[in-house]
XYZ file of C-alpha atoms in Angstrom:
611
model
C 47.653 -91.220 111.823
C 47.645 -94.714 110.322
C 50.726 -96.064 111.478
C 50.267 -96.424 115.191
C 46.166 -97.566 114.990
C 45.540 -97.853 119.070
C 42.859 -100.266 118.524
C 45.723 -102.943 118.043
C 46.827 -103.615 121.542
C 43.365 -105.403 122.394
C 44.950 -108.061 119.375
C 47.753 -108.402 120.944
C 45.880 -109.444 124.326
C 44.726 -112.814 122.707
C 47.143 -115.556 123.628
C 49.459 -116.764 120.390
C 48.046 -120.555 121.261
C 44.597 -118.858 121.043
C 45.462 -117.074 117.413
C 47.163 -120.614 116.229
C 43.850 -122.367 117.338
C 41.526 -120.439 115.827
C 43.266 -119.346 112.563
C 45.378 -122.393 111.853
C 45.411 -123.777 108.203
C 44.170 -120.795 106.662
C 45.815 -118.755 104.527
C 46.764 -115.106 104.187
C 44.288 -112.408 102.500
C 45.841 -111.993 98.835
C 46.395 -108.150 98.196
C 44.136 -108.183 94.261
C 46.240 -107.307 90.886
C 46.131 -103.679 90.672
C 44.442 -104.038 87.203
C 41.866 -106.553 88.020
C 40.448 -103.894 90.599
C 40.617 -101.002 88.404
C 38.413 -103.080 85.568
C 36.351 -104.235 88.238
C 36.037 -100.668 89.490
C 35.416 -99.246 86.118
C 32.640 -102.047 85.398
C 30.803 -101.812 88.445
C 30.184 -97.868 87.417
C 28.946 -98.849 83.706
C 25.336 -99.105 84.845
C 25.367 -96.465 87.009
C 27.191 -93.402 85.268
C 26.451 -91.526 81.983
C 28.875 -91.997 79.091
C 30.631 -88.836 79.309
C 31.268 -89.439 83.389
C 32.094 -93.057 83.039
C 34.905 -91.500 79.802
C 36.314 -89.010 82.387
C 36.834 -91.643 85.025
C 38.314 -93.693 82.794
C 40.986 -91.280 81.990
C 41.480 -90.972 86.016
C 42.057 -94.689 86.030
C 44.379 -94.657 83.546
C 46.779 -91.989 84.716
C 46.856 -93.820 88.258
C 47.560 -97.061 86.585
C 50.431 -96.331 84.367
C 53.441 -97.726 84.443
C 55.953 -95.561 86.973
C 52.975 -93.877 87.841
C 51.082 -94.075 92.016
C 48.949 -96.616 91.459
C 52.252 -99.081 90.906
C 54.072 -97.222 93.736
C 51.122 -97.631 96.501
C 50.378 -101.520 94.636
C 54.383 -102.663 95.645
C 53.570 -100.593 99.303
C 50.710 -102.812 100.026
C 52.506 -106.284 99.058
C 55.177 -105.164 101.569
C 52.421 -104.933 104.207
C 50.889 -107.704 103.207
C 54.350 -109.446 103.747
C 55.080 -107.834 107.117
C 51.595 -108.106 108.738
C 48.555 -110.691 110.039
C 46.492 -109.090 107.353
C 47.249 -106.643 105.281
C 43.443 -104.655 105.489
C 41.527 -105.861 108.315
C 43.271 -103.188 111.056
C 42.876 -100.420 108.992
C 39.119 -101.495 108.057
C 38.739 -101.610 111.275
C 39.627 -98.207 112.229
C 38.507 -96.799 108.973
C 34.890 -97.799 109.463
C 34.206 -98.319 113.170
C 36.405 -96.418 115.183
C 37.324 -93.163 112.991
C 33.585 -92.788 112.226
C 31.919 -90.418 115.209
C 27.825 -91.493 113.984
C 26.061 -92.563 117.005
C 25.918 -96.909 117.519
C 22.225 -97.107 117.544
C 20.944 -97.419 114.430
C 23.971 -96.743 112.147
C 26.261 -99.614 113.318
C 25.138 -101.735 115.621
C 23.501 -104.645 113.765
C 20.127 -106.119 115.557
C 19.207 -109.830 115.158
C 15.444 -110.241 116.610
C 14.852 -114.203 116.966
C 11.198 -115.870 117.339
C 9.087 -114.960 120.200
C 8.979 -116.999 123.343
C 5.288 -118.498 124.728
C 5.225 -116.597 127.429
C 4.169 -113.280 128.323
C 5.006 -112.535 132.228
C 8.261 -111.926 134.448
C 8.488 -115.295 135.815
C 9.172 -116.921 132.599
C 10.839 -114.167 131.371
C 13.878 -114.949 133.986
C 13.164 -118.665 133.471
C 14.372 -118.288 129.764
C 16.808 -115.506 130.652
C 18.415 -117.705 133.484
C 18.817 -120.714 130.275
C 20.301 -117.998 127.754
C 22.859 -117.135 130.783
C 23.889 -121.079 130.922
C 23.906 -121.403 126.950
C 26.205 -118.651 126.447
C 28.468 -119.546 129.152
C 28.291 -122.911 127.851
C 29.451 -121.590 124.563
C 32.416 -119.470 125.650
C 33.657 -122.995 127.514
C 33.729 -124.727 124.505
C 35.691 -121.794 122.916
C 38.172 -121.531 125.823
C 38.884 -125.277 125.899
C 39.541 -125.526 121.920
C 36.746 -127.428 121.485
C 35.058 -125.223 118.797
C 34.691 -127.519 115.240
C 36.205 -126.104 112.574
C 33.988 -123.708 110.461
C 34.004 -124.134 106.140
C 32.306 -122.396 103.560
C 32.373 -123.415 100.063
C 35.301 -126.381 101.395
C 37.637 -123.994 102.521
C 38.856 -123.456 106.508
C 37.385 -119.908 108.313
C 39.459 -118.546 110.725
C 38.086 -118.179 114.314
C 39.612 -115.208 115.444
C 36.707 -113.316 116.621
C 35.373 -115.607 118.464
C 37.856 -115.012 121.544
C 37.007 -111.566 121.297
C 33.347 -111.843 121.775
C 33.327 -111.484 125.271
C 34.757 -109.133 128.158
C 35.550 -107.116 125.136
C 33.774 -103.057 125.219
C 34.818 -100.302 122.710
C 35.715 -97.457 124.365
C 34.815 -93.490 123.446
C 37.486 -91.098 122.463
C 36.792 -87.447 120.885
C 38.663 -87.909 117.781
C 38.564 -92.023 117.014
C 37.022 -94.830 119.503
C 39.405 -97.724 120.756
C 38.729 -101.335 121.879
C 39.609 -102.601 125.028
C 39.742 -107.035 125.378
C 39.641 -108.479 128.677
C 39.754 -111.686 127.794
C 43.114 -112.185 129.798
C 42.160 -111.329 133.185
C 39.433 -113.433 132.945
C 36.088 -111.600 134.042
C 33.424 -114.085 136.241
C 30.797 -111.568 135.970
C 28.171 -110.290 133.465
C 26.108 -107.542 133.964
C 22.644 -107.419 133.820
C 20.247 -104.332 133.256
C 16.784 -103.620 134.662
C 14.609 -100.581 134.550
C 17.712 -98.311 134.150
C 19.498 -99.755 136.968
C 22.898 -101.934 136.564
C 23.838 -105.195 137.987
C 27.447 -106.862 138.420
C 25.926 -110.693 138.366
C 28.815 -113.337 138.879
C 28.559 -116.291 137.264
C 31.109 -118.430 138.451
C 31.778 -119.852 141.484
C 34.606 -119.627 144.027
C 36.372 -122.925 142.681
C 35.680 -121.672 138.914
C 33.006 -123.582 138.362
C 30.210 -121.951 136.094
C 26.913 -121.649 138.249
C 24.064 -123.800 137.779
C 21.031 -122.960 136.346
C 19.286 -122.600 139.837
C 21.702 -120.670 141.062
C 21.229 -118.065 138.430
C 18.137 -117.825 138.480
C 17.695 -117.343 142.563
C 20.206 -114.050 141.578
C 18.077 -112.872 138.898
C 15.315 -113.185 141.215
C 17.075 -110.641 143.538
C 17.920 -108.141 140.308
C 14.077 -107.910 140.135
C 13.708 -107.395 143.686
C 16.099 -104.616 143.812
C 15.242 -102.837 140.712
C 11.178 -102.891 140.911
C 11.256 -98.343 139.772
C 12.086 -96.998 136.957
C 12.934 -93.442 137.957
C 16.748 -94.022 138.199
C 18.804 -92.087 135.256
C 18.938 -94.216 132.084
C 23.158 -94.159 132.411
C 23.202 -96.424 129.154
C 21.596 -93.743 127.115
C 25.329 -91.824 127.107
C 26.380 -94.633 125.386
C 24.032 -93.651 122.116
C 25.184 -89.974 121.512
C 27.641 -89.209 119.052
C 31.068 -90.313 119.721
C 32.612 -87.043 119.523
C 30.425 -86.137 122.150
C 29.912 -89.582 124.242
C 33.850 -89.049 124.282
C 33.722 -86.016 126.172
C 31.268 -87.393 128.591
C 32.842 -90.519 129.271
C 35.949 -88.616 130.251
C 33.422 -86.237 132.334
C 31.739 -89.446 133.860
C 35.081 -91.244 135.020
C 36.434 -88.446 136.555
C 34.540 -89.950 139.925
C 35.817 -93.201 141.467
C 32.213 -94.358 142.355
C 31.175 -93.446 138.362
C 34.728 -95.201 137.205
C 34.715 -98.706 139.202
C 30.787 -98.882 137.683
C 31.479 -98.243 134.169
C 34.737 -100.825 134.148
C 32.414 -103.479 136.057
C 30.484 -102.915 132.934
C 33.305 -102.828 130.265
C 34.558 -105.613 131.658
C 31.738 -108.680 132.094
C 31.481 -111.240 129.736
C 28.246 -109.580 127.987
C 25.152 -107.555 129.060
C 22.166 -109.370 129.786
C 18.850 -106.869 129.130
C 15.642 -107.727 130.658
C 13.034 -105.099 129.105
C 9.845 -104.291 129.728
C 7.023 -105.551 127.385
C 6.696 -103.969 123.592
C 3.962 -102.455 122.801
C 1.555 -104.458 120.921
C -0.802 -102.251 118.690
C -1.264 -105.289 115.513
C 0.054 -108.777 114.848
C 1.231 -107.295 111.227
C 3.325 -104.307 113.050
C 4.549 -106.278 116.187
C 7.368 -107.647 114.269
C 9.036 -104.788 113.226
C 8.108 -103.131 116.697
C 10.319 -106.318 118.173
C 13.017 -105.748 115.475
C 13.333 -102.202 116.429
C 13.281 -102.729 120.436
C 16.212 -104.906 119.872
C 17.816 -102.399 117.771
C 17.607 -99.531 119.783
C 15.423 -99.959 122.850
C 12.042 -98.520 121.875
C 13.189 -95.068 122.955
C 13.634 -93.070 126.426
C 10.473 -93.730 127.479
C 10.366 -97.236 126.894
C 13.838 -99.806 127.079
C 16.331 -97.449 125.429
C 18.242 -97.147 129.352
C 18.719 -100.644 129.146
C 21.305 -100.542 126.776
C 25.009 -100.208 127.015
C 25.720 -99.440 123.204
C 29.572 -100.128 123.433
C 28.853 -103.652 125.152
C 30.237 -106.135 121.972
C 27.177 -108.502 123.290
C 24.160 -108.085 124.629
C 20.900 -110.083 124.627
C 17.798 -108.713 125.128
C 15.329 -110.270 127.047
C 11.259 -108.661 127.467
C 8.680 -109.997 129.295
C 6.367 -110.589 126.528
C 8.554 -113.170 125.371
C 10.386 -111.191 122.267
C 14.363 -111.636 122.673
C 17.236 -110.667 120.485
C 20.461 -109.887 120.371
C 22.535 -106.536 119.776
C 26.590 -106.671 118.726
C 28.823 -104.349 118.049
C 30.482 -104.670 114.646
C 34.122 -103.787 115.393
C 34.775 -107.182 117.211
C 31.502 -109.180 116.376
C 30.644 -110.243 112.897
C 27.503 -111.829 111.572
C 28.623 -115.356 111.090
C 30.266 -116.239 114.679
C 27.033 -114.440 116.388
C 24.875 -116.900 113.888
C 27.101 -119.993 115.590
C 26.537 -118.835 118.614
C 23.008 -118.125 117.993
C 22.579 -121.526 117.236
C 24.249 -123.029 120.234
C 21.638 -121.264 122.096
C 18.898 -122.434 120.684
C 19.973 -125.954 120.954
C 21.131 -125.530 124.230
C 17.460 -124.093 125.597
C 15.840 -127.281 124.656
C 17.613 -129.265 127.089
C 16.881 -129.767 130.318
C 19.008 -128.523 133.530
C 22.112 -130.874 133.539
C 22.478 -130.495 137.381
C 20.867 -128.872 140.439
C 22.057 -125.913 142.266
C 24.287 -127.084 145.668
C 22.853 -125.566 148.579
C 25.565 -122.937 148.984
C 24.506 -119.157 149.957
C 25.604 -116.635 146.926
C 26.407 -113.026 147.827
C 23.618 -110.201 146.289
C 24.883 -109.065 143.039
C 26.463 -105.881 143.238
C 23.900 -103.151 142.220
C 25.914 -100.370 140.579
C 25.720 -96.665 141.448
C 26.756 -93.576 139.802
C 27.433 -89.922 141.036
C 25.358 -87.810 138.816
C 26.537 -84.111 138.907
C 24.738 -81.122 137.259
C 27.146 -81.669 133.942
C 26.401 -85.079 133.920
C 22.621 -84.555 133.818
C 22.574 -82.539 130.911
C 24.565 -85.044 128.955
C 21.653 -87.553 130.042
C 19.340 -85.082 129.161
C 20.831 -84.181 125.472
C 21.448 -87.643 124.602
C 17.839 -88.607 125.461
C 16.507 -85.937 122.871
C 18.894 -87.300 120.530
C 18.362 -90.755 120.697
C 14.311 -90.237 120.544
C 14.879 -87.987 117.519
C 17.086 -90.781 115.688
C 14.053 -93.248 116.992
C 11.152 -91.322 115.535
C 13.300 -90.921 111.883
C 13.989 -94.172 111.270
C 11.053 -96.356 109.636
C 11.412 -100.133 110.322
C 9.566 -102.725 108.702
C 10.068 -106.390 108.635
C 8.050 -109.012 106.988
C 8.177 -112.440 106.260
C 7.494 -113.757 102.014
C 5.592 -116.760 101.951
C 5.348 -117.271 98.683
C 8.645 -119.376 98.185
C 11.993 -119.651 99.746
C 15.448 -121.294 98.674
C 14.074 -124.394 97.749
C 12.450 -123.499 94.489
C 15.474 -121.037 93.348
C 17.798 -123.432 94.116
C 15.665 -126.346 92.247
C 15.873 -124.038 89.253
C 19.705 -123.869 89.848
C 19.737 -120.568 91.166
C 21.900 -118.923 93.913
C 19.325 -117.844 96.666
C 21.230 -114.776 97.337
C 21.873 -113.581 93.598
C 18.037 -113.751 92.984
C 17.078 -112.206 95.726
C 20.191 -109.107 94.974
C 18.483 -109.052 91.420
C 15.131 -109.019 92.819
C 16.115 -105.483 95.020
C 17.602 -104.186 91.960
C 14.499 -104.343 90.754
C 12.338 -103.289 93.235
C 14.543 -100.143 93.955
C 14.202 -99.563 89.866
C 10.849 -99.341 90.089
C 10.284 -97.399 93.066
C 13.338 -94.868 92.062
C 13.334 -95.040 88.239
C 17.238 -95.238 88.620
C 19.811 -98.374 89.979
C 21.579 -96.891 92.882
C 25.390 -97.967 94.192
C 24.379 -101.324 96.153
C 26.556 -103.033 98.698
C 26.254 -106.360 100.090
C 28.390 -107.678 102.604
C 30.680 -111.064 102.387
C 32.560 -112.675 104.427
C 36.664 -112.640 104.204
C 37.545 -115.574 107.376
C 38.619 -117.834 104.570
C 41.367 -115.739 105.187
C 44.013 -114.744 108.013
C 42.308 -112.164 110.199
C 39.584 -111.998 107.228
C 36.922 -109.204 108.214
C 34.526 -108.876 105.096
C 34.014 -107.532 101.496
C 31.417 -105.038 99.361
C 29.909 -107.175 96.528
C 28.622 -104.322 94.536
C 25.097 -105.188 92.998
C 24.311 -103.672 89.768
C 25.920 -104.943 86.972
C 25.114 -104.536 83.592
C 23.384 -107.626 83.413
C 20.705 -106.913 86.234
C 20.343 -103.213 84.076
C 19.579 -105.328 80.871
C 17.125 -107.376 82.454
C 16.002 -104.584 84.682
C 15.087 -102.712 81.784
C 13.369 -105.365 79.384
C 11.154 -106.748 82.166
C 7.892 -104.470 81.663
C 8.350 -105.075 77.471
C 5.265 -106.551 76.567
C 6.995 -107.071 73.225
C 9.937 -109.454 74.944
C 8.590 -112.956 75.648
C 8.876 -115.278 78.580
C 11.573 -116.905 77.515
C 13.466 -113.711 76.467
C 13.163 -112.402 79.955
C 14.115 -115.923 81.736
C 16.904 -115.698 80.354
C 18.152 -112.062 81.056
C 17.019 -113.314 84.375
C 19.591 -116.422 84.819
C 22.372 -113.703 83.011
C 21.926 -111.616 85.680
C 22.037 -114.015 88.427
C 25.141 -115.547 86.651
C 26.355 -112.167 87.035
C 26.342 -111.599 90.790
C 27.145 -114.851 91.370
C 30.612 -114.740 89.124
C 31.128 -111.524 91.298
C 30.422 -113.567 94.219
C 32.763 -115.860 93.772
C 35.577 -113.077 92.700
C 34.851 -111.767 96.270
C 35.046 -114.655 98.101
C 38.332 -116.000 96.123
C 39.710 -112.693 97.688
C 39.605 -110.456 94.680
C 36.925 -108.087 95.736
C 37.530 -104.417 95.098
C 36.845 -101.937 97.466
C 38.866 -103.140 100.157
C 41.146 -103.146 97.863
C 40.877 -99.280 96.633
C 40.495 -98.596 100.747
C 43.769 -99.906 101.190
C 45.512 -97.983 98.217
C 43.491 -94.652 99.722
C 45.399 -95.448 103.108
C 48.808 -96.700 102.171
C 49.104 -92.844 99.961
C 48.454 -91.233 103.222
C 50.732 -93.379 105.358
C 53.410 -92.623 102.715
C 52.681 -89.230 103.369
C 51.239 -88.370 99.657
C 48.180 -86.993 98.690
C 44.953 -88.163 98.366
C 45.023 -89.737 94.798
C 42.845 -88.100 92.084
C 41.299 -91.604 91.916
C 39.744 -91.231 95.030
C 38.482 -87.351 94.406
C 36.423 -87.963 91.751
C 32.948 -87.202 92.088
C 32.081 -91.049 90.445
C 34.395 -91.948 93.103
C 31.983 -90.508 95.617
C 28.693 -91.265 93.625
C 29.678 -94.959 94.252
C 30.835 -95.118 97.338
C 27.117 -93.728 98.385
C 25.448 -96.979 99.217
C 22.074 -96.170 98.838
C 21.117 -99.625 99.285
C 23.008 -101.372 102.246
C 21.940 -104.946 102.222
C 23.511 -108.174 103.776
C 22.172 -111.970 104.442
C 21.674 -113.331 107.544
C 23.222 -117.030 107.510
C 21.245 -118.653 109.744
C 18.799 -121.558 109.879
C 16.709 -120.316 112.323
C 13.537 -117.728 111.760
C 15.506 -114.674 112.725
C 15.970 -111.254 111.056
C 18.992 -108.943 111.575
C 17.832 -105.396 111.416
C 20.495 -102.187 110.841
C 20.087 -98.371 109.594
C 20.852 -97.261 106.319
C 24.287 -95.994 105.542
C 23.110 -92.910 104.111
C 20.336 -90.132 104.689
C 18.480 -90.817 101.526
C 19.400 -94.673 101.435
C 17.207 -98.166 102.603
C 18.897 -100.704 104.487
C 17.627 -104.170 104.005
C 18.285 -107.376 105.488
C 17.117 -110.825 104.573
C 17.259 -114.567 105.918
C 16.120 -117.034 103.130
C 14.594 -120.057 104.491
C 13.621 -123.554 102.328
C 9.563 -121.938 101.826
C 9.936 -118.611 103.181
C 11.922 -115.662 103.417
C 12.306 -112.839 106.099
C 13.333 -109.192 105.321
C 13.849 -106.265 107.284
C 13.673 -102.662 105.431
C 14.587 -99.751 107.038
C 14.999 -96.310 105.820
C 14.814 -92.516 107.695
C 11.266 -90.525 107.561
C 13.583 -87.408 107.034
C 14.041 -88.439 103.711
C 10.928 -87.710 101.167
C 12.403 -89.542 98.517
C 12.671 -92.973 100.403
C 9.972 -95.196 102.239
C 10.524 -98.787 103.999
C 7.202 -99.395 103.218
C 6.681 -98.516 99.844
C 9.903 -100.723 99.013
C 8.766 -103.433 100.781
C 5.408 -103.680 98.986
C 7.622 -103.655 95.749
C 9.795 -106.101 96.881
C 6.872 -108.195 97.544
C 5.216 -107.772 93.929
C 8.789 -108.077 92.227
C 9.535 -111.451 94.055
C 5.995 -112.517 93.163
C 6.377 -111.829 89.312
C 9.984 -113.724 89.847
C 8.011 -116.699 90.624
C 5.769 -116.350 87.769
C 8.659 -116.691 85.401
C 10.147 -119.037 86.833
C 7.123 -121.283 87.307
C 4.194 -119.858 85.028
C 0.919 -120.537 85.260
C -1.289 -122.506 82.471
């Protein structure tokens, strides 16, 4: 099933110029030394496995590794693809864990980014700043068709663009057994679609000569979106699009079986993003209206609030409410979190200039409002995905909160990595709200390479244990523990760097896992081993947002008994986002933020004690 993926036609629909553009003077993903992953493998599961399990896994290890043995065998298959292909992982990540897995969008994949609220808090301005979010993200996709993007480093080395191409007029698309992605970049879409109390909109945005529309012009059309979209008692269509795929699968197939239901769901597949302008959320404090915004981005508040609004599948779409909050929602198998955080960026600089020309006084045709034909079938998908979606709603606890108590600055004047602290710093807080470290993944980038996707640094190392562990000694002094602190910052960050250098390991062991069953072999031992399985159980998903603005990216946790958290250090501050299911007795956002909160706080006090 691995050797013809379907999702890589949509690749194939990106020009070569395009490809040599954007990846140009970067180099191929490396395919690790067999041995360096299995030590790094066997390392990251010292501090989390007893003796005797960590002895028996050890064994495992070394049977697959020996000489003649399958580790060698599947090693020399992988080098081969690595020779033959764009990148030797990223297609079969891909597939592996987006469009193989069947969980619902909402919540478990898409990623959320909430950005500072807006001063305003009424319709009118609401499509005033929507209308200038249209233009900056048009603006942006110009400057990626024309070449014109700068080229992107990190750490001195070149990223490759390739995503960025893909950003827009791209959709995935259901399927019972595995999801696909369809890009259509190449018949270049002049329409975006825009969503309003349930209802649908086909909004050009270019006009007849190709010219992008002015700012006026847009506006005047969103103008007649509100006017023909004032109820709310329309079917939420876009609520489908949050089931389970299995089961959105079936309906989709259902749901395009009618021409009328068919030409509306392409329209929507095929614009250059969704635009969603949502009704206000509901204020009940200051302290709980962030993670209230957070979570409308994320999911839509729910069926009875801006859930319909959403078209899950949609790679981009920006939400929009008329109390000023606005975000944006991607989906992961063509979006990433560094290209959204450019283009983030270029709208924010973008909004705070003024119109660069007025509209011409040329008549535009309505946008097309688009219909469905709902049949009885149809209407108890609606119906089943609503309960669905509100039961996924009401189990997952969100709360966000920004640390004032010091930012980047003062770890980095202490010559600290910002990110290692704060990975230490959740170690710790989970230890003390769990009594236990827990497998911990945190997400790096791989576009220093060809067709790069990303990379699990794993978080507990026996450093962070050590320290972990000695912190509450009252017989250990300052000193002692500053400096189990720094070792197990050092520690991450060596780990860091491994990653980054292209020697992480569990894209590694994925792609040994997948080249035995394209061979046609059995699972490998290796990978059936309940350690195997006991690490590969993220209870703690966490990932950075790298941006310079006051946003917070919000996302579920992995796993039923797991947190997800989120962060976006700043020079004096810091932003998190926690989230965690209420099914789950054993875990609460809440109570591990309040941790969080008093671990970073005693950081601080070693690091800067007071007289």
């Amino acid at each position: 099933m691995w050797r013809n993926l379907p999702h890589r036609a949509w690749l194939s629909r990106v020009s070569w110029r395009q490809e040599l553009c954007f990846s140009s003077n970067v180099p191929p993903q490396p395919v690790p030394p067999l041995a360096h992953t299995l030590q790094g493998y066997l390392k990251a599961l010292e501090p989390l496995l007893p003796a005797e399990e960590l002895n028996h896994t050890r064994r495992m290890v070394h049977e697959f590794s020996r000489r003649g043995g399958l580790g060698p065998k599947l090693q020399e298959g992988l080098e081969k693809r690595a020779r033959t292909t764009r990148n030797w992982i990223a297609d079969w990540w891909v597939q592996w864990a987006y469009l193989e897995s069947r969980q619902p969008l909402p919540v478990h994949s898409n990623p959320a980014i909430s950005l500072p609220r807006r001063d305003f808090n009424d319709w009118r301005s609401q499509l005033m700043f929507a209308t200038k979010l249209i233009a900056a993200v048009l603006d942006f996709k110009t400057i990626i068709s024309s070449g014109k993007l700068p080229p992107e480093y990190m750490r001195g080395k070149r990223l490759c663009g390739d995503l960025y191409p893909l950003l827009f007029s791209s959709c995935r698309i259901p399927g019972p057994k595995h999801d696909y992605i369809a890009h259509y970049g190449r018949r270049a879409p002049k329409h975006i679609t825009v969503v309003r109390n349930y209802q649908f909109f086909q909004l050009e945005v270019y006009n007849s000569d190709g010219s992008r529309m002015t700012e006026g012009q847009i506006h005047s059309q969103l103008l007649r979106i509100r006017s023909q979209s004032w109820k709310t008692d329309k079917e939420p269509m876009g609520i489908l699009t949050s089931e389970h795929r299995h089961t959105w699968g079936e309906a989709y197939n259902r749901l395009l079986k009618d021409k009328l239901n068919q030409d509306s769901v392409r329209s929507i597949e095929t614009g250059l993003f969704s635009l969603c302008l949502d009704s206000p959320v509901m204020r009940i404090s200051d302290e709980k209206y962030a993670s209230r915004k957070a979570a409308q981005v994320l999911h839509g508040g729910g069926t009875y609030s801006n859930s319909g609004n959403r078209w899950f599948d949609k790679t981009l779409q920006f939400v929009v409410g008329e109390d000023g909050s606005w975000g944006l929602l991607y989906e992961q198998a063509t979006a990433e979190g560094p290209p959204i955080a450019t283009l983030l960026h270029h709208i924010l600089e973008y909004c705070e200039k003024p119109e660069p020309k007025r509209a011409p006084l040329v008549p535009l045709p309505m946008p097309k409002k688009l219909y469905f034909n709902i049949d009885r079938e149809i209407k108890w998908d609606i119906e089943q995905a609503k309960q669905n979606l509100d039961i996924l709603i009401n189990d997952l606890d969100v709360n966000v909160f920004n640390f004032k108590r010091f930012g980047k600055d003062l770890l980095k004047a202490h010559k600290l990595s910002p990110n290692s602290c704060i990975q230490v710093a959740l170690q710790l807080a989970y230890y003390r709200v769990h009594n236990e470290l827990c497998p911990t993944c945190d997400i790096a980038s791989q576009r220093m390479f060809r067709g790069g996707r990303t990379e699990v640094i794993r978080s507990p190392t026996e450093q962070s244990l050590r320290f972990i562990l000695a912190f509450d000694d009252p017989a250990l002094t300052r000193e002692a523990k500053l400096e189990l602190f720094r070792d197990a910052v050092d520690a991450y960050s060596a780990l860091t760097d491994k990653v980054l250098d292209g020697y992480g390991i569990d894209r590694h062991l994925l792609g040994l896992k997948l080249q035995a069953i394209n061979e046609g072999l059995s699972i490998p031992k290796i990978f059936m081993d309940t350690a195997f399985g006991f690490a590969t159980h993220w209870k703690l998903r966490t990932g950075q947002m790298p941006t310079n603005t006051d946003s917070v990216m919000c996302f579920g946790p992995l796993v039923p008994d797991g947190y997800a958290v989120c962060y976006n250090p700043q020079a004096d501050h810091v932003h998190f986002s926690i989230t965690a299911f209420n099914c789950c007795k054993e875990t609460n956002a809440e109570t591990l933020a309040s941790t969080l909160k008093d671990s970073l706080c005693v950081l601080q006090e070693l690091l800067q004690p007071t007289v």
